[in-house]
Amino acid sequence: MDFRLTEEQEALRESVRDFAREVVAPVIAEHYEKHTFPYDVVRQMGKMGLFGLPFPEEHGGMGGDYFTLCLALEELARVDSSVAITLEAAISLGAMPIYRFGTEEQKAQWLPKLVSGEALAGFGLTEPGFGSDAGGTQTRAVLDGDEWVINGSKAFITNSGTDITSLVTVTAVTGTRPDGSKELSTIIVPSGTPGFTVAPAYSKVGWNASDTHELTFEDCRVPAANLLGERGRGFAQFLRILDEGRIAIAALAVGLAQGCVDESVRYAGERHAFGQPIGNYQAIQFKIADMELRTHTARLAYYDAAARMLAGEPFKRQAAIAKLHASTIAVDNARDATQIHGGYGFMNEYPVARFWRDSKILEIGEGTSEVQRMIIARDLGL
Ligand SMILES: Cc1cc2nc3c(=O)[nH]c(=O)nc-3n(C[C@H](O)[C@H](O)[C@H](O)COP(=O)(O)OP(=O)(O)OC[C@H]3O[C@@H](n4cnc5c(N)ncnc54)[C@H](O)[C@@H]3O)c2cc1C
C-alpha cells in the first residue's frame, strides 16, 4: 500500500494549487457576492486541460485518471467550492456519461468541446418531486417516428444554463417493463432545443458562483439517435455515474476542510486576545488539530475509494463512506473555522464565511448522508 503521489500527480497538484491561489482567489468573492458565473476562470481552467483530466488523448483529454481529477478538485475547493463543483459536475456528471455510454458519433459530436472546457453539459436526474428516490422519475419520453418527445421537469441541475452549456442528459421513463416497473433511459437534449426551457438561476445558500437551474420539457423533440447508450439502461447508468461522482465530491469536501485548516492556522497566528495570538491557547490549537485530523482521515477514505475504482474492484461502499465522512467533517471544519475567526468569521469578506455556506450542500448533493448510510448498510447485506 502506497499513498504517495507520482511526480506527475504532484506537479498537477502544485499547478492547480497555484492557479487557485493566483487566479481564483482574487476574483471569486466578487462573483460569489454578485452570483455571477466565472467564465474567465473556467476558460483558463480549460486552457490548463483540467476539463480533460480523466479522458484519453484520442478525445482531446489529458490521459489522466479519475484520481488525478480528485486531486485537482481538492486543490480548487481549498480556495473555492463554486469553481470546484463547476469542474466536478462538468466532468463527472456532464462529459462522463457521454464518454462512458455514448456511441462513437455522439462522442465525436460532443466530447471535444466538453473536454476542452469550451462547452459544459448538465446531468438531469433530480426532479422537483423526486431526488433520493430517483427511480420515482416522472419525466417521460415517447418515441414518435424517429424522434423522442420529452415532457417533464428537472430540479437543481448544475451547469445547465450557462452561455456555454451545450446539452443536458435527461433521465426519462421510456416505457414499462414486463414486471410493471418503469423503463428508464437517458436522452441527450441539446441546449436551445424548442420545448426545452431553462428557468432563472436559483437563489442558493452557497455555491453562489456555480450555475443551477430548474429545467422544463414541453413536447420537446430530439432525434431518436440522441438516446444515450441502450434503451432501458438509465437506472444502471446513473448509479454508475453517481458512485464515481461520490469520490469526486469527497475530494471536494476534503479540499474545503483543508481550506478551513489553512485559514484557521493563519488567523490564529495573526489575531491577538488577552495579550497574545489566539493560536497560543491550547483550546484553539486542539480545535485546529482536530480539524487537521478529520481532513487527513477523510482524504485517506477517498484515496482508498479511488484506488479500488481504478483497480477495477468493487468500490460502491468505499465511495459512500468517503462521501459521507468527508462531507460530515467539511461541515464540522467550517463550523470550527468560523468559530476561530470570531465575529470576522460571520463577515462575507472572509473565506471561512464562504466555506461555511458552501459546506452544507456537501451533505445533500449527489446523494444525501442518509442515502450514503443506506448504500453502506445495503452493501453489508442489510
Ligand atoms: C446546488 C445543487 C446542485 C445539484 N446538482 C444536481 C445535478 O446537477 N443533477 C441532478 O440530477 N441533481 C442535482 N442536485 C440534486 C441533489 O442531488 C438532490 O437535492 C439530492 O439528491 C436530494 O434529493 P431531494 O432534494 O429531492 O431530497 P429528498 O430525496 O426529498 O430528501 C429529503 C430528506 O429525506 C431524506 N430521505 C429520503 N429518503 C430517505 C430514506 N429512505 N430514509 C431516510 N431518509 C430519507 C433525505 O436524506 C433528506 O434528508 C443538486 C442539488 C443542489 C442543492
PDB file of C-alpha atoms in Angstrom, residues 59-282:
ATOM      1  CA  HIS A  59     -10.789  12.554 -27.254  1.00  0.00           C
ATOM      2  CA  GLY A  60      -8.592  15.590 -26.603  1.00  0.00           C
ATOM      3  CA  GLY A  61      -8.116  14.715 -22.928  1.00  0.00           C
ATOM      4  CA  MET A  62      -5.013  14.703 -20.734  1.00  0.00           C
ATOM      5  CA  GLY A  63      -4.913  10.908 -20.448  1.00  0.00           C
ATOM      6  CA  GLY A  64      -5.000  11.059 -16.645  1.00  0.00           C
ATOM      7  CA  ASP A  65      -7.361   9.169 -14.386  1.00  0.00           C
ATOM      8  CA  TYR A  66     -10.219   9.850 -12.014  1.00  0.00           C
ATOM      9  CA  PHE A  67      -7.898  10.080  -9.012  1.00  0.00           C
ATOM     10  CA  THR A  68      -5.910  12.858 -10.686  1.00  0.00           C
ATOM     11  CA  LEU A  69      -9.176  14.715 -11.213  1.00  0.00           C
ATOM     12  CA  CYS A  70      -9.879  14.326  -7.485  1.00  0.00           C
ATOM     13  CA  LEU A  71      -6.505  15.882  -6.630  1.00  0.00           C
ATOM     14  CA  ALA A  72      -7.359  18.886  -8.799  1.00  0.00           C
ATOM     15  CA  LEU A  73     -10.809  19.204  -7.200  1.00  0.00           C
ATOM     16  CA  GLU A  74      -9.289  19.108  -3.736  1.00  0.00           C
ATOM     17  CA  GLU A  75      -6.877  21.940  -4.543  1.00  0.00           C
ATOM     18  CA  LEU A  76      -9.592  24.094  -6.130  1.00  0.00           C
ATOM     19  CA  ALA A  77     -12.028  23.565  -3.246  1.00  0.00           C
ATOM     20  CA  ARG A  78      -9.300  24.515  -0.806  1.00  0.00           C
ATOM     21  CA  VAL A  79      -9.802  28.023  -2.172  1.00  0.00           C
ATOM     22  CA  ASP A  80     -13.331  27.945  -3.613  1.00  0.00           C
ATOM     23  CA  SER A  81     -16.103  25.372  -3.976  1.00  0.00           C
ATOM     24  CA  SER A  82     -18.158  27.066  -6.730  1.00  0.00           C
ATOM     25  CA  VAL A  83     -15.266  26.673  -9.151  1.00  0.00           C
ATOM     26  CA  ALA A  84     -14.565  23.143  -7.909  1.00  0.00           C
ATOM     27  CA  ILE A  85     -18.187  21.986  -8.320  1.00  0.00           C
ATOM     28  CA  THR A  86     -18.297  23.541 -11.792  1.00  0.00           C
ATOM     29  CA  LEU A  87     -15.362  21.316 -12.797  1.00  0.00           C
ATOM     30  CA  GLU A  88     -16.669  18.269 -10.902  1.00  0.00           C
ATOM     31  CA  ALA A  89     -20.127  18.473 -12.461  1.00  0.00           C
ATOM     32  CA  ALA A  90     -18.726  19.312 -15.915  1.00  0.00           C
ATOM     33  CA  ILE A  91     -16.653  16.136 -15.920  1.00  0.00           C
ATOM     34  CA  SER A  92     -18.305  13.519 -13.773  1.00  0.00           C
ATOM     35  CA  LEU A  93     -21.942  14.478 -14.488  1.00  0.00           C
ATOM     36  CA  GLY A  94     -21.547  16.233 -17.852  1.00  0.00           C
ATOM     37  CA  ALA A  95     -18.922  14.664 -20.090  1.00  0.00           C
ATOM     38  CA  MET A  96     -18.537  11.283 -18.356  1.00  0.00           C
ATOM     39  CA  PRO A  97     -21.997   9.894 -19.302  1.00  0.00           C
ATOM     40  CA  ILE A  98     -21.258  10.693 -22.976  1.00  0.00           C
ATOM     41  CA  TYR A  99     -17.794   9.139 -22.705  1.00  0.00           C
ATOM     42  CA  ARG A 100     -18.972   6.013 -20.861  1.00  0.00           C
ATOM     43  CA  PHE A 101     -22.249   5.291 -22.635  1.00  0.00           C
ATOM     44  CA  GLY A 102     -22.229   7.287 -25.891  1.00  0.00           C
ATOM     45  CA  THR A 103     -21.891   5.972 -29.444  1.00  0.00           C
ATOM     46  CA  GLU A 104     -18.794   6.900 -31.436  1.00  0.00           C
ATOM     47  CA  GLU A 105     -20.881   9.529 -33.264  1.00  0.00           C
ATOM     48  CA  GLN A 106     -22.124  11.058 -30.008  1.00  0.00           C
ATOM     49  CA  LYS A 107     -18.595  11.149 -28.597  1.00  0.00           C
ATOM     50  CA  ALA A 108     -17.243  12.740 -31.773  1.00  0.00           C
ATOM     51  CA  GLN A 109     -20.037  15.320 -31.760  1.00  0.00           C
ATOM     52  CA  TRP A 110     -19.998  16.375 -28.104  1.00  0.00           C
ATOM     53  CA  LEU A 111     -16.790  15.378 -26.337  1.00  0.00           C
ATOM     54  CA  PRO A 112     -14.166  17.645 -27.968  1.00  0.00           C
ATOM     55  CA  LYS A 113     -15.709  20.877 -26.654  1.00  0.00           C
ATOM     56  CA  LEU A 114     -16.654  19.372 -23.271  1.00  0.00           C
ATOM     57  CA  VAL A 115     -13.141  18.036 -22.797  1.00  0.00           C
ATOM     58  CA  SER A 116     -11.554  21.369 -23.751  1.00  0.00           C
ATOM     59  CA  GLY A 117     -13.862  23.292 -21.400  1.00  0.00           C
ATOM     60  CA  GLU A 118     -15.280  25.380 -24.262  1.00  0.00           C
ATOM     61  CA  ALA A 119     -18.683  23.795 -23.511  1.00  0.00           C
ATOM     62  CA  LEU A 120     -20.433  22.409 -20.427  1.00  0.00           C
ATOM     63  CA  ALA A 121     -23.076  19.696 -20.028  1.00  0.00           C
ATOM     64  CA  GLY A 122     -25.663  19.140 -17.284  1.00  0.00           C
ATOM     65  CA  PHE A 123     -26.960  15.873 -15.850  1.00  0.00           C
ATOM     66  CA  GLY A 124     -30.718  15.931 -15.350  1.00  0.00           C
ATOM     67  CA  LEU A 125     -31.722  13.254 -12.867  1.00  0.00           C
ATOM     68  CA  THR A 126     -33.371  15.025  -9.894  1.00  0.00           C
ATOM     69  CA  GLU A 127     -36.957  16.227 -10.321  1.00  0.00           C
ATOM     70  CA  PRO A 128     -38.983  18.686  -8.254  1.00  0.00           C
ATOM     71  CA  GLY A 129     -40.812  15.755  -6.618  1.00  0.00           C
ATOM     72  CA  PHE A 130     -38.041  13.111  -6.541  1.00  0.00           C
ATOM     73  CA  GLY A 131     -34.392  13.307  -5.528  1.00  0.00           C
ATOM     74  CA  SER A 132     -33.106  10.485  -3.328  1.00  0.00           C
ATOM     75  CA  ASP A 133     -35.831   8.235  -4.740  1.00  0.00           C
ATOM     76  CA  ALA A 134     -34.575   8.773  -8.281  1.00  0.00           C
ATOM     77  CA  GLY A 135     -36.459   5.715  -9.546  1.00  0.00           C
ATOM     78  CA  GLY A 136     -39.592   7.813  -8.998  1.00  0.00           C
ATOM     79  CA  THR A 137     -38.747   9.787 -12.164  1.00  0.00           C
ATOM     80  CA  GLN A 138     -41.884  11.246 -13.782  1.00  0.00           C
ATOM     81  CA  THR A 139     -40.346  12.829 -16.882  1.00  0.00           C
ATOM     82  CA  ARG A 140     -41.497  10.842 -19.915  1.00  0.00           C
ATOM     83  CA  ALA A 141     -40.025  10.348 -23.354  1.00  0.00           C
ATOM     84  CA  VAL A 142     -42.160   8.782 -26.080  1.00  0.00           C
ATOM     85  CA  LEU A 143     -40.773   7.618 -29.412  1.00  0.00           C
ATOM     86  CA  ASP A 144     -42.723   9.272 -32.235  1.00  0.00           C
ATOM     87  CA  GLY A 145     -41.322   8.109 -35.571  1.00  0.00           C
ATOM     88  CA  ASP A 146     -37.633   8.952 -35.455  1.00  0.00           C
ATOM     89  CA  GLU A 147     -37.922  11.450 -32.591  1.00  0.00           C
ATOM     90  CA  TRP A 148     -38.215  11.322 -28.799  1.00  0.00           C
ATOM     91  CA  VAL A 149     -40.913  13.625 -27.417  1.00  0.00           C
ATOM     92  CA  ILE A 150     -39.976  14.636 -23.865  1.00  0.00           C
ATOM     93  CA  ASN A 151     -42.311  16.057 -21.201  1.00  0.00           C
ATOM     94  CA  GLY A 152     -41.448  16.771 -17.581  1.00  0.00           C
ATOM     95  CA  SER A 153     -39.136  18.819 -15.398  1.00  0.00           C
ATOM     96  CA  LYS A 154     -35.810  18.532 -13.599  1.00  0.00           C
ATOM     97  CA  ALA A 155     -34.671  20.369 -10.457  1.00  0.00           C
ATOM     98  CA  PHE A 156     -31.338  21.767  -9.255  1.00  0.00           C
ATOM     99  CA  ILE A 157     -29.344  20.944 -12.410  1.00  0.00           C
ATOM    100  CA  THR A 158     -25.724  22.155 -12.250  1.00  0.00           C
ATOM    101  CA  ASN A 159     -24.099  23.805 -15.306  1.00  0.00           C
ATOM    102  CA  SER A 160     -27.399  23.617 -17.196  1.00  0.00           C
ATOM    103  CA  GLY A 161     -27.901  27.289 -18.030  1.00  0.00           C
ATOM    104  CA  THR A 162     -24.542  28.920 -18.715  1.00  0.00           C
ATOM    105  CA  ASP A 163     -23.792  30.683 -22.004  1.00  0.00           C
ATOM    106  CA  ILE A 164     -21.530  27.741 -22.891  1.00  0.00           C
ATOM    107  CA  THR A 165     -23.874  24.881 -21.900  1.00  0.00           C
ATOM    108  CA  SER A 166     -24.220  22.679 -24.976  1.00  0.00           C
ATOM    109  CA  LEU A 167     -26.515  19.916 -23.685  1.00  0.00           C
ATOM    110  CA  VAL A 168     -28.163  18.183 -20.765  1.00  0.00           C
ATOM    111  CA  THR A 169     -28.583  14.434 -20.415  1.00  0.00           C
ATOM    112  CA  VAL A 170     -32.060  13.706 -19.134  1.00  0.00           C
ATOM    113  CA  THR A 171     -33.299  10.580 -17.367  1.00  0.00           C
ATOM    114  CA  ALA A 172     -36.820   9.759 -18.533  1.00  0.00           C
ATOM    115  CA  VAL A 173     -39.401   6.974 -18.372  1.00  0.00           C
ATOM    116  CA  THR A 174     -39.477   5.413 -21.834  1.00  0.00           C
ATOM    117  CA  GLY A 175     -41.827   2.506 -21.156  1.00  0.00           C
ATOM    118  CA  THR A 176     -42.943  -0.211 -18.753  1.00  0.00           C
ATOM    119  CA  ARG A 177     -41.061  -3.439 -18.132  1.00  0.00           C
ATOM    120  CA  PRO A 178     -42.807  -6.840 -18.218  1.00  0.00           C
ATOM    121  CA  ASP A 179     -42.819  -6.816 -14.365  1.00  0.00           C
ATOM    122  CA  GLY A 180     -44.683  -3.477 -14.383  1.00  0.00           C
ATOM    123  CA  SER A 181     -41.698  -1.362 -13.252  1.00  0.00           C
ATOM    124  CA  LYS A 182     -40.580   1.775 -15.095  1.00  0.00           C
ATOM    125  CA  GLU A 183     -38.178   1.522 -18.008  1.00  0.00           C
ATOM    126  CA  LEU A 184     -35.726   4.417 -17.579  1.00  0.00           C
ATOM    127  CA  SER A 185     -33.460   5.690 -20.339  1.00  0.00           C
ATOM    128  CA  THR A 186     -31.112   8.623 -20.789  1.00  0.00           C
ATOM    129  CA  ILE A 187     -31.522  11.087 -23.647  1.00  0.00           C
ATOM    130  CA  ILE A 188     -29.268  13.916 -24.843  1.00  0.00           C
ATOM    131  CA  VAL A 189     -31.089  17.243 -25.167  1.00  0.00           C
ATOM    132  CA  PRO A 190     -29.028  19.979 -26.865  1.00  0.00           C
ATOM    133  CA  SER A 191     -29.340  23.494 -25.424  1.00  0.00           C
ATOM    134  CA  GLY A 192     -31.769  25.639 -27.379  1.00  0.00           C
ATOM    135  CA  THR A 193     -33.987  22.727 -28.477  1.00  0.00           C
ATOM    136  CA  PRO A 194     -37.573  24.062 -28.823  1.00  0.00           C
ATOM    137  CA  GLY A 195     -39.658  22.992 -25.819  1.00  0.00           C
ATOM    138  CA  PHE A 196     -36.610  22.898 -23.511  1.00  0.00           C
ATOM    139  CA  THR A 197     -36.791  25.829 -21.065  1.00  0.00           C
ATOM    140  CA  VAL A 198     -34.153  26.818 -18.529  1.00  0.00           C
ATOM    141  CA  ALA A 199     -35.637  28.691 -15.545  1.00  0.00           C
ATOM    142  CA  PRO A 200     -33.791  31.658 -13.998  1.00  0.00           C
ATOM    143  CA  ALA A 201     -30.966  30.643 -11.638  1.00  0.00           C
ATOM    144  CA  TYR A 202     -31.962  29.581  -8.117  1.00  0.00           C
ATOM    145  CA  SER A 203     -31.095  31.842  -5.201  1.00  0.00           C
ATOM    146  CA  LYS A 204     -28.862  29.497  -3.163  1.00  0.00           C
ATOM    147  CA  VAL A 205     -27.352  29.492   0.340  1.00  0.00           C
ATOM    148  CA  GLY A 206     -23.908  28.654  -1.066  1.00  0.00           C
ATOM    149  CA  TRP A 207     -22.089  27.687  -4.300  1.00  0.00           C
ATOM    150  CA  ASN A 208     -23.173  31.141  -5.424  1.00  0.00           C
ATOM    151  CA  ALA A 209     -20.768  31.346  -8.356  1.00  0.00           C
ATOM    152  CA  SER A 210     -21.935  27.990  -9.710  1.00  0.00           C
ATOM    153  CA  ASP A 211     -24.823  27.610 -12.164  1.00  0.00           C
ATOM    154  CA  THR A 212     -28.015  25.777 -11.052  1.00  0.00           C
ATOM    155  CA  HIS A 213     -31.446  25.779 -12.731  1.00  0.00           C
ATOM    156  CA  GLU A 214     -34.793  24.072 -12.929  1.00  0.00           C
ATOM    157  CA  LEU A 215     -35.467  22.717 -16.431  1.00  0.00           C
ATOM    158  CA  THR A 216     -38.777  22.074 -18.173  1.00  0.00           C
ATOM    159  CA  PHE A 217     -39.512  19.971 -21.217  1.00  0.00           C
ATOM    160  CA  GLU A 218     -42.786  20.549 -23.065  1.00  0.00           C
ATOM    161  CA  ASP A 219     -43.244  18.398 -26.165  1.00  0.00           C
ATOM    162  CA  CYS A 220     -39.501  18.754 -26.601  1.00  0.00           C
ATOM    163  CA  ARG A 221     -38.406  16.784 -29.678  1.00  0.00           C
ATOM    164  CA  VAL A 222     -34.922  15.364 -30.230  1.00  0.00           C
ATOM    165  CA  PRO A 223     -33.728  12.752 -32.763  1.00  0.00           C
ATOM    166  CA  ALA A 224     -34.122   9.076 -31.767  1.00  0.00           C
ATOM    167  CA  ALA A 225     -30.328   8.860 -32.173  1.00  0.00           C
ATOM    168  CA  ASN A 226     -29.967  11.059 -29.057  1.00  0.00           C
ATOM    169  CA  LEU A 227     -30.662   8.036 -26.846  1.00  0.00           C
ATOM    170  CA  LEU A 228     -27.547   7.638 -24.677  1.00  0.00           C
ATOM    171  CA  GLY A 229     -26.487   4.007 -24.511  1.00  0.00           C
ATOM    172  CA  GLU A 230     -29.098   1.258 -24.524  1.00  0.00           C
ATOM    173  CA  ARG A 231     -32.771   1.917 -24.022  1.00  0.00           C
ATOM    174  CA  GLY A 232     -33.814   0.819 -20.509  1.00  0.00           C
ATOM    175  CA  ARG A 233     -30.303   1.203 -19.023  1.00  0.00           C
ATOM    176  CA  GLY A 234     -30.972   4.625 -17.462  1.00  0.00           C
ATOM    177  CA  PHE A 235     -31.089   3.325 -13.884  1.00  0.00           C
ATOM    178  CA  ALA A 236     -27.801   1.406 -14.154  1.00  0.00           C
ATOM    179  CA  GLN A 237     -26.169   4.362 -15.898  1.00  0.00           C
ATOM    180  CA  PHE A 238     -26.964   6.921 -13.222  1.00  0.00           C
ATOM    181  CA  LEU A 239     -25.960   4.537 -10.429  1.00  0.00           C
ATOM    182  CA  ARG A 240     -22.524   4.172 -12.016  1.00  0.00           C
ATOM    183  CA  ILE A 241     -22.179   7.917 -12.588  1.00  0.00           C
ATOM    184  CA  LEU A 242     -23.203   8.690  -9.003  1.00  0.00           C
ATOM    185  CA  ASP A 243     -20.875   6.059  -7.492  1.00  0.00           C
ATOM    186  CA  GLU A 244     -17.901   7.693  -9.213  1.00  0.00           C
ATOM    187  CA  GLY A 245     -19.183  11.178  -8.508  1.00  0.00           C
ATOM    188  CA  ARG A 246     -19.236  10.465  -4.769  1.00  0.00           C
ATOM    189  CA  ILE A 247     -15.456  10.050  -4.762  1.00  0.00           C
ATOM    190  CA  ALA A 248     -15.097  13.398  -6.523  1.00  0.00           C
ATOM    191  CA  ILE A 249     -17.469  15.113  -4.075  1.00  0.00           C
ATOM    192  CA  ALA A 250     -15.472  13.576  -1.202  1.00  0.00           C
ATOM    193  CA  ALA A 251     -12.299  15.109  -2.682  1.00  0.00           C
ATOM    194  CA  LEU A 252     -14.054  18.453  -2.983  1.00  0.00           C
ATOM    195  CA  ALA A 253     -15.185  18.205   0.658  1.00  0.00           C
ATOM    196  CA  VAL A 254     -11.632  17.376   1.761  1.00  0.00           C
ATOM    197  CA  GLY A 255     -10.424  20.473  -0.099  1.00  0.00           C
ATOM    198  CA  LEU A 256     -12.931  22.666   1.727  1.00  0.00           C
ATOM    199  CA  ALA A 257     -11.948  21.065   5.050  1.00  0.00           C
ATOM    200  CA  GLN A 258      -8.259  21.731   4.288  1.00  0.00           C
ATOM    201  CA  GLY A 259      -9.040  25.312   3.355  1.00  0.00           C
ATOM    202  CA  CYS A 260     -10.637  25.707   6.801  1.00  0.00           C
ATOM    203  CA  VAL A 261      -7.403  24.450   8.394  1.00  0.00           C
ATOM    204  CA  ASP A 262      -5.284  26.817   6.232  1.00  0.00           C
ATOM    205  CA  GLU A 263      -7.369  29.869   7.122  1.00  0.00           C
ATOM    206  CA  SER A 264      -7.570  28.937  10.812  1.00  0.00           C
ATOM    207  CA  VAL A 265      -3.809  28.454  11.186  1.00  0.00           C
ATOM    208  CA  ARG A 266      -3.215  31.810   9.521  1.00  0.00           C
ATOM    209  CA  TYR A 267      -5.820  33.661  11.576  1.00  0.00           C
ATOM    210  CA  ALA A 268      -4.772  32.042  14.867  1.00  0.00           C
ATOM    211  CA  GLY A 269      -1.257  33.408  14.296  1.00  0.00           C
ATOM    212  CA  GLU A 270      -2.461  36.935  13.484  1.00  0.00           C
ATOM    213  CA  ARG A 271      -5.321  37.571  15.892  1.00  0.00           C
ATOM    214  CA  HIS A 272      -4.457  38.672  19.410  1.00  0.00           C
ATOM    215  CA  ALA A 273      -6.620  38.314  22.519  1.00  0.00           C
ATOM    216  CA  PHE A 274      -5.593  38.833  26.130  1.00  0.00           C
ATOM    217  CA  GLY A 275      -2.125  39.960  25.058  1.00  0.00           C
ATOM    218  CA  GLN A 276      -1.118  37.116  22.778  1.00  0.00           C
ATOM    219  CA  PRO A 277      -2.006  35.367  19.500  1.00  0.00           C
ATOM    220  CA  ILE A 278      -5.093  33.185  19.952  1.00  0.00           C
ATOM    221  CA  GLY A 279      -3.022  30.339  18.442  1.00  0.00           C
ATOM    222  CA  ASN A 280      -1.087  30.238  21.729  1.00  0.00           C
ATOM    223  CA  TYR A 281      -4.189  28.987  23.524  1.00  0.00           C
ATOM    224  CA  GLN A 282      -4.494  25.250  23.714  1.00  0.00           C
TER     225      GLN A 282
END
